[in-house]
mmCIF file of C-alpha atoms in Angstrom:
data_model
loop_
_atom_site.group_PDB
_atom_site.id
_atom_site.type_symbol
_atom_site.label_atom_id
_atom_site.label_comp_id
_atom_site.label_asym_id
_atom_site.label_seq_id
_atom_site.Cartn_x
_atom_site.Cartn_y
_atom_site.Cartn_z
ATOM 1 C CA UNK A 1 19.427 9.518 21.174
ATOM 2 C CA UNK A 2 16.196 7.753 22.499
ATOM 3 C CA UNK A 3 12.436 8.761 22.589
ATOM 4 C CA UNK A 4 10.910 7.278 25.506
ATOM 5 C CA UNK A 5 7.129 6.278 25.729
ATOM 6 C CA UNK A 6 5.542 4.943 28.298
ATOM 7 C CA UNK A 7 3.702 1.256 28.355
ATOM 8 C CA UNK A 8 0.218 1.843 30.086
ATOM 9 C CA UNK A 9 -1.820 -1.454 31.092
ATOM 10 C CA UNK A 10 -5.527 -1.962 30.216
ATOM 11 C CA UNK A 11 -6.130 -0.427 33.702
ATOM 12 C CA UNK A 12 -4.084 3.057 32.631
ATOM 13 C CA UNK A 13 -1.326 2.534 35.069
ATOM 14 C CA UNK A 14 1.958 3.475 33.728
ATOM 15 C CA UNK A 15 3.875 -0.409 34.056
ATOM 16 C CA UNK A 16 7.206 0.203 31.766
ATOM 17 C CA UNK A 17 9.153 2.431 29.094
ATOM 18 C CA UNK A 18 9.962 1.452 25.943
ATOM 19 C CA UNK A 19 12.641 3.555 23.764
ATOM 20 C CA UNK A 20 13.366 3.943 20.531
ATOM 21 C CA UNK A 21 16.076 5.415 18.898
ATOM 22 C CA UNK A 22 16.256 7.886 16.207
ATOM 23 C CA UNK A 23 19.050 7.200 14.109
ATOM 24 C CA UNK A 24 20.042 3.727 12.750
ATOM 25 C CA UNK A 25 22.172 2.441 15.879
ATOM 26 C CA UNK A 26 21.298 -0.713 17.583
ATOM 27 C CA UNK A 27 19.240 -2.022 19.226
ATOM 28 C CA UNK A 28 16.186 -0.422 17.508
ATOM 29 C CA UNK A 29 13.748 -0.952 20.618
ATOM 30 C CA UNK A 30 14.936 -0.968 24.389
ATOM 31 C CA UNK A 31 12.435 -1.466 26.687
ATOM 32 C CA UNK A 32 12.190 -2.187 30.606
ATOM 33 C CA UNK A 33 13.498 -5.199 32.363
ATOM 34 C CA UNK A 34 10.884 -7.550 32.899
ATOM 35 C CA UNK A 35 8.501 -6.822 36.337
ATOM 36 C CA UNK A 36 6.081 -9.248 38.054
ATOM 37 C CA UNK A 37 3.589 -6.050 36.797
ATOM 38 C CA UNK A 38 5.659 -5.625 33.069
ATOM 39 C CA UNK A 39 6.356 -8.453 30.362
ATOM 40 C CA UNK A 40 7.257 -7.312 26.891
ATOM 41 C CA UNK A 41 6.182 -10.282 25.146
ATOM 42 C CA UNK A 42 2.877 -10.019 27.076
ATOM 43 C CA UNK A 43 1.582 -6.354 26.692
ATOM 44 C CA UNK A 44 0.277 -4.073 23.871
ATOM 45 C CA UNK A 45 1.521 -0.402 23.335
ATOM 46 C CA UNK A 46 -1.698 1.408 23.152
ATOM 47 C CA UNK A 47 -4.077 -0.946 24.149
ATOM 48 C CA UNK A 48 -5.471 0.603 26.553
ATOM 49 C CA UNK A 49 -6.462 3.144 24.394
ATOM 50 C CA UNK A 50 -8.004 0.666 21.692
ATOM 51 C CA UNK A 51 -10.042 -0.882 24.187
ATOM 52 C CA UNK A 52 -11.622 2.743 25.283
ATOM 53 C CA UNK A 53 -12.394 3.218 21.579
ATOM 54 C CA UNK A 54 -15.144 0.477 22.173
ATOM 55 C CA UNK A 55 -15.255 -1.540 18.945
ATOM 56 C CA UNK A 56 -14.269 -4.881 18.209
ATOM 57 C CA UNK A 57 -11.307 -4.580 15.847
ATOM 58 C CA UNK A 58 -7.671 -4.052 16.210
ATOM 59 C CA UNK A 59 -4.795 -2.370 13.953
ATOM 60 C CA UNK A 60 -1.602 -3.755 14.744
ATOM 61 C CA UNK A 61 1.392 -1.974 13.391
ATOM 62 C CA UNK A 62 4.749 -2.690 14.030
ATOM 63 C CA UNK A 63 5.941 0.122 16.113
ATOM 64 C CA UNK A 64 4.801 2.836 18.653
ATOM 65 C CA UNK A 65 5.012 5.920 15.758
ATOM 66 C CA UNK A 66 2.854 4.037 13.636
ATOM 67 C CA UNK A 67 0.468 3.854 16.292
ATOM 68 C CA UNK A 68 0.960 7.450 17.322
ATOM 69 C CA UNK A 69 0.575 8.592 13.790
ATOM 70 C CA UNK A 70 -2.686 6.416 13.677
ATOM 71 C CA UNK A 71 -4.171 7.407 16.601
ATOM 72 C CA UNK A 72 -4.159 11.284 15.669
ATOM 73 C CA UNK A 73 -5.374 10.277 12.162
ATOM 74 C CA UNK A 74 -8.466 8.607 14.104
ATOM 75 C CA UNK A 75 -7.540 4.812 14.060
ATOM 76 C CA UNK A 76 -7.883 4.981 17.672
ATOM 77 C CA UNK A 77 -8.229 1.297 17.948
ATOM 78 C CA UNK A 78 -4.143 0.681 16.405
ATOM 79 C CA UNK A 79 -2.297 -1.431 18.829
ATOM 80 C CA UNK A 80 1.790 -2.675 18.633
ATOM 81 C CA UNK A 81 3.609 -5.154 20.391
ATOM 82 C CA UNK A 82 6.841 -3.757 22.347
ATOM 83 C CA UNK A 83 9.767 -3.696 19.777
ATOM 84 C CA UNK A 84 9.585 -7.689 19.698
ATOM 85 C CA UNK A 85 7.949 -10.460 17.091
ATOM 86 C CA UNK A 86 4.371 -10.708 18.448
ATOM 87 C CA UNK A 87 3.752 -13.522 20.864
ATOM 88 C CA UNK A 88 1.248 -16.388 21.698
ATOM 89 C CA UNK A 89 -0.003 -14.360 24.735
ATOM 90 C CA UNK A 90 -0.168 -10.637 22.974
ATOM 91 C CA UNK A 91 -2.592 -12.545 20.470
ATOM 92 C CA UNK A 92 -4.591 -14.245 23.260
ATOM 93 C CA UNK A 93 -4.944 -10.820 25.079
ATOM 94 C CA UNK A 94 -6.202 -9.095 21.889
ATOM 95 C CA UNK A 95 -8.750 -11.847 21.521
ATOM 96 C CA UNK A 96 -10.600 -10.201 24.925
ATOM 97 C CA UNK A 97 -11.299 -7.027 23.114
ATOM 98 C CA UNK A 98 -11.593 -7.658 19.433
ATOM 99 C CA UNK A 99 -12.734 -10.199 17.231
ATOM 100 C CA UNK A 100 -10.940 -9.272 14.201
ATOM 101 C CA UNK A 101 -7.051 -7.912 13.299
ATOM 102 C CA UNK A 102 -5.983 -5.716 10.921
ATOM 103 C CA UNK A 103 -2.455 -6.436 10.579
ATOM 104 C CA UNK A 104 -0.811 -3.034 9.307
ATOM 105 C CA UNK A 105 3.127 -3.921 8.895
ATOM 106 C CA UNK A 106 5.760 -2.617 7.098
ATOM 107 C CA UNK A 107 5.433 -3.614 3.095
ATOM 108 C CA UNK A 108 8.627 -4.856 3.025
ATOM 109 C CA UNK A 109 10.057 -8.403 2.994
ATOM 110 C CA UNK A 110 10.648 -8.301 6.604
ATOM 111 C CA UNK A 111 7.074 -6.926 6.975
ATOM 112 C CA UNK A 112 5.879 -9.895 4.694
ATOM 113 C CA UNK A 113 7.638 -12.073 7.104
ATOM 114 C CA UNK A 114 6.168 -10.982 9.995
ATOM 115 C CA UNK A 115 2.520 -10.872 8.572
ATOM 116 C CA UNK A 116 2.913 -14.313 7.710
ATOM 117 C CA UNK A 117 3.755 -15.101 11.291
ATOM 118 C CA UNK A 118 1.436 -13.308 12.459
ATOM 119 C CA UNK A 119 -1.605 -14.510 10.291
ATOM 120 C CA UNK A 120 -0.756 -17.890 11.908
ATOM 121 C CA UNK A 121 -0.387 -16.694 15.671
ATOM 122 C CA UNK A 122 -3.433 -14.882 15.742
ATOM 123 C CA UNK A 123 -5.362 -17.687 14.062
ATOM 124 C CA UNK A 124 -4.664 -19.917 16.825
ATOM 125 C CA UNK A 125 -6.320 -17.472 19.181
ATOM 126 C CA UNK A 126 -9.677 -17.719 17.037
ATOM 127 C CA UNK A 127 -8.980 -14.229 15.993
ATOM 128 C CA UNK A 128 -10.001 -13.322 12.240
ATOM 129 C CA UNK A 129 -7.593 -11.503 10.158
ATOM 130 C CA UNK A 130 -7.075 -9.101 7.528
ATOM 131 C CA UNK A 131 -3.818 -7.539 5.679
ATOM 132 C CA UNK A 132 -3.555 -3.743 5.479
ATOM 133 C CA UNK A 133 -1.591 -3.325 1.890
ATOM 134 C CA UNK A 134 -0.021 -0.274 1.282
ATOM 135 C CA UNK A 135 1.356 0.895 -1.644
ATOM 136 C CA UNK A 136 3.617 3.591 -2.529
ATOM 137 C CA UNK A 137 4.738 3.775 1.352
ATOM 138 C CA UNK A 138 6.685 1.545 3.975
ATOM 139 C CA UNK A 139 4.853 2.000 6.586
ATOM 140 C CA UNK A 140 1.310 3.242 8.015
ATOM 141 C CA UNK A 141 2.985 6.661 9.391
ATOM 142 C CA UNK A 142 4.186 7.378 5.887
ATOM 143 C CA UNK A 143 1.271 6.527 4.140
ATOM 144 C CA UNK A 144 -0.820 9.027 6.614
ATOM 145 C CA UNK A 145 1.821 11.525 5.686
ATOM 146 C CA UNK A 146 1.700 11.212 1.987
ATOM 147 C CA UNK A 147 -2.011 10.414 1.256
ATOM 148 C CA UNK A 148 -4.037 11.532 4.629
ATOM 149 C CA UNK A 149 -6.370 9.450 6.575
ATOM 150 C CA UNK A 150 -9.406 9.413 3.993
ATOM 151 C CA UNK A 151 -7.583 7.434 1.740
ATOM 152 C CA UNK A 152 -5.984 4.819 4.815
ATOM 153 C CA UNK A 153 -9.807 4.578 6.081
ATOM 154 C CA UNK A 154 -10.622 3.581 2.284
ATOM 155 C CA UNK A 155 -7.480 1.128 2.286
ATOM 156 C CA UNK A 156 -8.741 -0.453 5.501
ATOM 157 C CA UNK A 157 -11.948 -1.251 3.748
ATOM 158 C CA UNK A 158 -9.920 -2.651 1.174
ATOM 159 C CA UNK A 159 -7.871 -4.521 3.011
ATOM 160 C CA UNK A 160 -7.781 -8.700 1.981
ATOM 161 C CA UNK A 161 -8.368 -12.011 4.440
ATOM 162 C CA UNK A 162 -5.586 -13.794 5.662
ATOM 163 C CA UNK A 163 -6.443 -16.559 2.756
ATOM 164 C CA UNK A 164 -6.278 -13.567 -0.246
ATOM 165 C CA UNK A 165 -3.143 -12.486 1.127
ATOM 166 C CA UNK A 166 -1.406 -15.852 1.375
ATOM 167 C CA UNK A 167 -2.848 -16.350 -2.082
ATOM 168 C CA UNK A 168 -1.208 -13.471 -3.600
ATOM 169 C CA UNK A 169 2.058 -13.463 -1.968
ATOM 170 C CA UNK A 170 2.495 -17.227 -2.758
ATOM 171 C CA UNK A 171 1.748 -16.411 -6.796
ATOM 172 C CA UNK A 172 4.943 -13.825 -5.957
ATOM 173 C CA UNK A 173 7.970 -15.844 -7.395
ATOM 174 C CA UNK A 174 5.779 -17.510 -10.323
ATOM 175 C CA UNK A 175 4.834 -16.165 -13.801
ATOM 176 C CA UNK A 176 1.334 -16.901 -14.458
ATOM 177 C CA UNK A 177 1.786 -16.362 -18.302
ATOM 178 C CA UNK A 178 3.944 -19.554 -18.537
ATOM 179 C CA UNK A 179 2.569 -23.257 -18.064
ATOM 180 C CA UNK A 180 5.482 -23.999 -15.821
ATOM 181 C CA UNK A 181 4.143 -20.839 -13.743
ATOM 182 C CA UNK A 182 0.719 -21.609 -13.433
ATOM 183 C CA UNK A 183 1.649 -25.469 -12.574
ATOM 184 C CA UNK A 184 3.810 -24.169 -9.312
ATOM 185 C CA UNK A 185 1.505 -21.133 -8.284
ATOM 186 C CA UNK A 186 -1.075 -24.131 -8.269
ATOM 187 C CA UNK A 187 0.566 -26.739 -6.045
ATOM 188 C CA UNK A 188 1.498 -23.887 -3.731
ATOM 189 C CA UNK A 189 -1.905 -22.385 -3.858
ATOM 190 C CA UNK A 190 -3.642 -26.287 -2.646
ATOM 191 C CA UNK A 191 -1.318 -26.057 -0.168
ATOM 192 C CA UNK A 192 -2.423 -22.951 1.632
ATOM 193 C CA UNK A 193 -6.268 -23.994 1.015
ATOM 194 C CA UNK A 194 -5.855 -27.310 2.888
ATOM 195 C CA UNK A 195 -5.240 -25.775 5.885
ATOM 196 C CA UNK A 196 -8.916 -24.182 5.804
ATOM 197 C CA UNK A 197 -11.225 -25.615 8.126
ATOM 198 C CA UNK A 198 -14.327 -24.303 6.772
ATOM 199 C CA UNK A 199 -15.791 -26.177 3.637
ATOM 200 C CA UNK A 200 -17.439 -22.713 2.858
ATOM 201 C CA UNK A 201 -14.126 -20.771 2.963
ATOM 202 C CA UNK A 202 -12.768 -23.710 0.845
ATOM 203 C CA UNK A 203 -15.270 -23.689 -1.764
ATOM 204 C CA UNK A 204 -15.102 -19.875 -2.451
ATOM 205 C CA UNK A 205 -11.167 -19.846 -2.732
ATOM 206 C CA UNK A 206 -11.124 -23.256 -4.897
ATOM 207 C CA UNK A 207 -13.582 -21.564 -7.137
ATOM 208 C CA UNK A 208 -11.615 -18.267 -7.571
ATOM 209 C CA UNK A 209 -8.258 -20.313 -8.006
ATOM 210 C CA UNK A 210 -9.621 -22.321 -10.512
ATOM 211 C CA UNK A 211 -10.845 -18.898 -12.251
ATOM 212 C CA UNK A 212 -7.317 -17.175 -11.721
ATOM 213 C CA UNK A 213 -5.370 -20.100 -13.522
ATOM 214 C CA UNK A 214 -8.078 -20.915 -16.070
ATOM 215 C CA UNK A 215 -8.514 -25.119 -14.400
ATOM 216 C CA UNK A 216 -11.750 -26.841 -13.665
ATOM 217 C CA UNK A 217 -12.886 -26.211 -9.730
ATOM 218 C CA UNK A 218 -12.867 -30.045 -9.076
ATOM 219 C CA UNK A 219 -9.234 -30.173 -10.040
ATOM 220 C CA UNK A 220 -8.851 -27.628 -7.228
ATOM 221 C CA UNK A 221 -10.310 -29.784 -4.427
ATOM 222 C CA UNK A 222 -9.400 -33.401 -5.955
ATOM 223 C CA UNK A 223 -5.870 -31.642 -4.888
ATOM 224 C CA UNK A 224 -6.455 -30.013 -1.756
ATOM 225 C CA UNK A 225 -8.249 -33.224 -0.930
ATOM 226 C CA UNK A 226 -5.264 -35.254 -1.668
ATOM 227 C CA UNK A 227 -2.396 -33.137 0.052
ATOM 228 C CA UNK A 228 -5.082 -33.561 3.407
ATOM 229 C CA UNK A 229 -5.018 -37.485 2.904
ATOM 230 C CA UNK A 230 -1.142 -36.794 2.594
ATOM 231 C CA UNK A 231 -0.609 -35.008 5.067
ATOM 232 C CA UNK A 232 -2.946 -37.091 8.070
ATOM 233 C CA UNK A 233 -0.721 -40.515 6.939
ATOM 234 C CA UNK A 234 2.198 -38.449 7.772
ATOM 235 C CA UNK A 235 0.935 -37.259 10.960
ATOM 236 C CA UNK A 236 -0.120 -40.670 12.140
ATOM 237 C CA UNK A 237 3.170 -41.588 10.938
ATOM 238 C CA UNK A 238 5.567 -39.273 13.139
ATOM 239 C CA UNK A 239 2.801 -39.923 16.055
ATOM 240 C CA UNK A 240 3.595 -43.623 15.386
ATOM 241 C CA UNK A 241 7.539 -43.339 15.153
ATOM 242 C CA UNK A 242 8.107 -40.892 18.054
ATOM 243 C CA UNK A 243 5.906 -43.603 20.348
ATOM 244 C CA UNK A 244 8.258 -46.179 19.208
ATOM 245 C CA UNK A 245 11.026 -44.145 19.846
ATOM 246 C CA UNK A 246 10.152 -43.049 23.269
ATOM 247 C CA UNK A 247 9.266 -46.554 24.346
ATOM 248 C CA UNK A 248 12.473 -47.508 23.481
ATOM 249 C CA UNK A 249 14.057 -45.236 25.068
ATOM 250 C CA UNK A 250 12.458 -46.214 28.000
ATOM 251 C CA UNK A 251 12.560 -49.939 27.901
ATOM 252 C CA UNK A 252 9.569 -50.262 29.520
ATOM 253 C CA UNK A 253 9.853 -53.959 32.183
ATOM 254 C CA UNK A 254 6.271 -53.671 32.215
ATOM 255 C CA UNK A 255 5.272 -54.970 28.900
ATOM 256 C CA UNK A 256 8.521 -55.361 26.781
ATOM 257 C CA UNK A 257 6.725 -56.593 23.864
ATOM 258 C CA UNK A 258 4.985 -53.373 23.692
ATOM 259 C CA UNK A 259 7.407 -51.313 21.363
ATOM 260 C CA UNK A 260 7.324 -54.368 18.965
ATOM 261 C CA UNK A 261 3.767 -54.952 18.522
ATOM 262 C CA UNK A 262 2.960 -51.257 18.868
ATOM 263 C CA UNK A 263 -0.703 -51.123 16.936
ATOM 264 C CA UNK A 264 -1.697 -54.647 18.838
ATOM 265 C CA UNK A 265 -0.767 -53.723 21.827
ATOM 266 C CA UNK A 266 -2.945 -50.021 21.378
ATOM 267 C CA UNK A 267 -5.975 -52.451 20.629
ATOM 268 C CA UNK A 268 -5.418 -54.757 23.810
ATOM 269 C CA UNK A 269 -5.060 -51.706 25.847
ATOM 270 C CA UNK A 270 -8.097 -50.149 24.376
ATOM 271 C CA UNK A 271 -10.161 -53.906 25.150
ATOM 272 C CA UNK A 272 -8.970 -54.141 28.263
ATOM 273 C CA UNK A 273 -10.039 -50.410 29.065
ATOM 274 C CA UNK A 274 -13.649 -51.352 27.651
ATOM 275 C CA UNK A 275 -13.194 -54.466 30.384
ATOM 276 C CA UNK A 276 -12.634 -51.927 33.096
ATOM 277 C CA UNK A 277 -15.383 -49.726 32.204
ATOM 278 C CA UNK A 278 -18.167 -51.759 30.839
ATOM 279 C CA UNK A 279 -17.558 -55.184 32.199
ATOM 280 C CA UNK A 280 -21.539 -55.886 30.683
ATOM 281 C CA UNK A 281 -19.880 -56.404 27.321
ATOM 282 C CA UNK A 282 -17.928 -59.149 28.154
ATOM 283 C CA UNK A 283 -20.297 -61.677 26.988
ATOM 284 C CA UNK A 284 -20.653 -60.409 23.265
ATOM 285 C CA UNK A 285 -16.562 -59.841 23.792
ATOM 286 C CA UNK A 286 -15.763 -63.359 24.396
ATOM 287 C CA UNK A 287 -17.932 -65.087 21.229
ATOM 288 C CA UNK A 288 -15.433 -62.813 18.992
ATOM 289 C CA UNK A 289 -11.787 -62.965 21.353
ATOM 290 C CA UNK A 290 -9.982 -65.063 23.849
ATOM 291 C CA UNK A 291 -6.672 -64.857 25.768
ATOM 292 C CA UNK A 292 -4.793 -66.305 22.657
ATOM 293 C CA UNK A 293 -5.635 -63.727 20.588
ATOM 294 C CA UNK A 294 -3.285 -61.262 22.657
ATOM 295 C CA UNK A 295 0.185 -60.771 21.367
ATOM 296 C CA UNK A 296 1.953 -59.254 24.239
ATOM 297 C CA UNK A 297 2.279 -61.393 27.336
ATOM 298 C CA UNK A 298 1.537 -59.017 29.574
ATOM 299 C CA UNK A 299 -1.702 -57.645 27.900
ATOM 300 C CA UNK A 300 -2.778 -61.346 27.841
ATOM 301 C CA UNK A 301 -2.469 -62.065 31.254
ATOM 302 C CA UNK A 302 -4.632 -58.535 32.509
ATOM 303 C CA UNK A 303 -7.324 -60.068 30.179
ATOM 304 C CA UNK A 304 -7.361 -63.124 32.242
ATOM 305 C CA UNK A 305 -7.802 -61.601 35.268
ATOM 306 C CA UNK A 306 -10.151 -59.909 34.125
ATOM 307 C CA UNK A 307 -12.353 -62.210 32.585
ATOM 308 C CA UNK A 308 -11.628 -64.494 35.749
ATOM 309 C CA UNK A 309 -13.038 -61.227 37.813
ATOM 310 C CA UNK A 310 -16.629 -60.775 35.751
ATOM 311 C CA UNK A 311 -17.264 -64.518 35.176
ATOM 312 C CA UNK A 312 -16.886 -64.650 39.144
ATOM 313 C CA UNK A 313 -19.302 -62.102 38.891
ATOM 314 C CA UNK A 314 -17.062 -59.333 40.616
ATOM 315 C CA UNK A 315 -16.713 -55.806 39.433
ATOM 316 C CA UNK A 316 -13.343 -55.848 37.714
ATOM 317 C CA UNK A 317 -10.934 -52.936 39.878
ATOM 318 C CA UNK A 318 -7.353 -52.980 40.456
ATOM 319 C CA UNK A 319 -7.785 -55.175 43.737
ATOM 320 C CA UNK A 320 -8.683 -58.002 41.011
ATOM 321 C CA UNK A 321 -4.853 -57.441 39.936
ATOM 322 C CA UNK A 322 -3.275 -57.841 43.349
ATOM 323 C CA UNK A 323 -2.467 -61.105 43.972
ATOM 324 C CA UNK A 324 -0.732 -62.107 40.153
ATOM 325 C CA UNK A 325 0.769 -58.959 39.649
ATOM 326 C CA UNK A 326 3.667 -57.115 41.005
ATOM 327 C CA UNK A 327 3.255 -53.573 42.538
ATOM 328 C CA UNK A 328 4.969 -52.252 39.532
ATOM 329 C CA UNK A 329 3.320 -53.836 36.906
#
């Protein structure tokens, strides 16, 4: 057996069904194909609702009786995706009507999982989130039914950042009464605070880590600080492989020499752009450089046209390349 409901757009027109059964058989959720009016991974069960409510926050819950069970306790603004993992585009559309997330999942591990998820997801859409935790109950609907909504409302105003609740579920598997504890809850804990982008945000956290593990606050940052400088020579480093692999890959006939010389040819391309641009600083370019200094052929000879081109006093264009170069290069 399956309870039906029906997806409504922003707009209130009815634009799919989504079932649910109620017994354990699979699939849990079943909703309609997808429509040129209807995607799953790009609509909100009760949104249209939420948005009516006016304010600027969301509740998202997991499923459509949490939401139901919210909305007659008063949470009018409680939102859920359609029986699937919530998507790039379900975040961007919340970000038109709220500025802030509650995210209300189930409180167990696959709950965890998904708030984790979605703490990053709706992040990328500039959204600012919390973490409904509920204890003693699974999910929102039970927690209505066991304590009532005075006690959810006073949750809600409870309920931690995104930061606080990465914090505390990554102390989780560590004993903070044993050195060896502390030492891994720490390393974790610099971890999730590099990824801050606001100094502010950093400073508070740092200060409150350091407090929690009994360390001096400078020992927090000299850390985070380090796993950043870590983590950008990485970065540059993958960048810097996956260039080289792709150009040889390629092969390029153009410039051959490129994928050898990789970082000198980047600089001649980045003169020879200047050249194009700004042909004025040619003068001060030449008392510091000359052809020789290029180490791909190529490269070399595009500088001497160049140069040719401005000391002629012409305005260096691709028409200055025409007669020594081929159509492909």
């Amino acid at each position: 057996k399956r309870i039906i409901f029906p997806i409504i757009d922003v707009r209130g027109k009815v634009v799919g069904f989504g079932g649910r059964v109620l017994d354990d058989s699979k699939p849990k959720y079943l909703n309609s194909s997808d429509t040129p009016v209807f995607k799953k991974s790009h609509g909100l069960f009760s949104l249209n609702n939420a948005k009516a409510a006016g304010g600027r926050r969301l509740i998202l819950a997991e499923g459509y009786l949490d939401v139901m069970a919210l909305w007659q306790a008063g949470f009018t603004e409680s939102v859920a995706t359609l029986g699937t993992a919530l998507s790039s585009d379900q975040a961007r559309l919340m970000a038109r009507y709220a500025d802030e997330v509650v995210i209300a999942y189930d409180s167990d591990e696959a709950g965890r999982k998904a708030t984790d998820r979605a703490i990053r997801i709706l992040g990328e859409a500039g959204l600012k989130t919390r973490v409904l935790t509920l204890e003693q109950a699974k999910d929102p609907d039970e927690y209505l039914r066991r304590f009532g909504a005075d006690k959810l409302s006073a949750q809600l105003a409870r309920s931690e950042s995104s930061t606080q609740y990465r914090l505390q579920q990554a102390a989780r598997p560590f004993d903070l009464n044993e050195p060896e504890g502390k030492v891994g809850y720490f390393r974790e804990a610099a971890l999730l605070l590099a990824e801050l982008g606001s100094p502010v945000e950093l400073d508070i956290y740092a200060g409150q880590l350091a407090e929690r593990l009994g360390v001096d606050r400078d020992s927090v940052l000299t850390e985070v600080a380090r796993i950043r400088r870590d983590s950008g020579k990485k970065q540059r480093r993958r960048a810097q492989d996956e260039e080289q692999r792709r150009l040889a890959q390629g092969n390029p006939r153009v410039n051959p020499e490129r994928a050898q010389h990789l970082r000198a040819s980047r600089i001649e391309e980045e003169i020879l752009c200047l050249l194009f641009a700004h042909p004025d600083f040619y003068e001060a370019l030449r008392r510091r450089i000359s052809a020789d200094d290029f180490v791909t052929a190529f490269n070399r000879r595009v500088f001497e046209a160049l140069a040719a081109a401005i000391e002629a006093g012409d305005q260096p264009d691709l028409s200055c390349l025409q007669q020594d170069f081929s159509i492909e290069e």
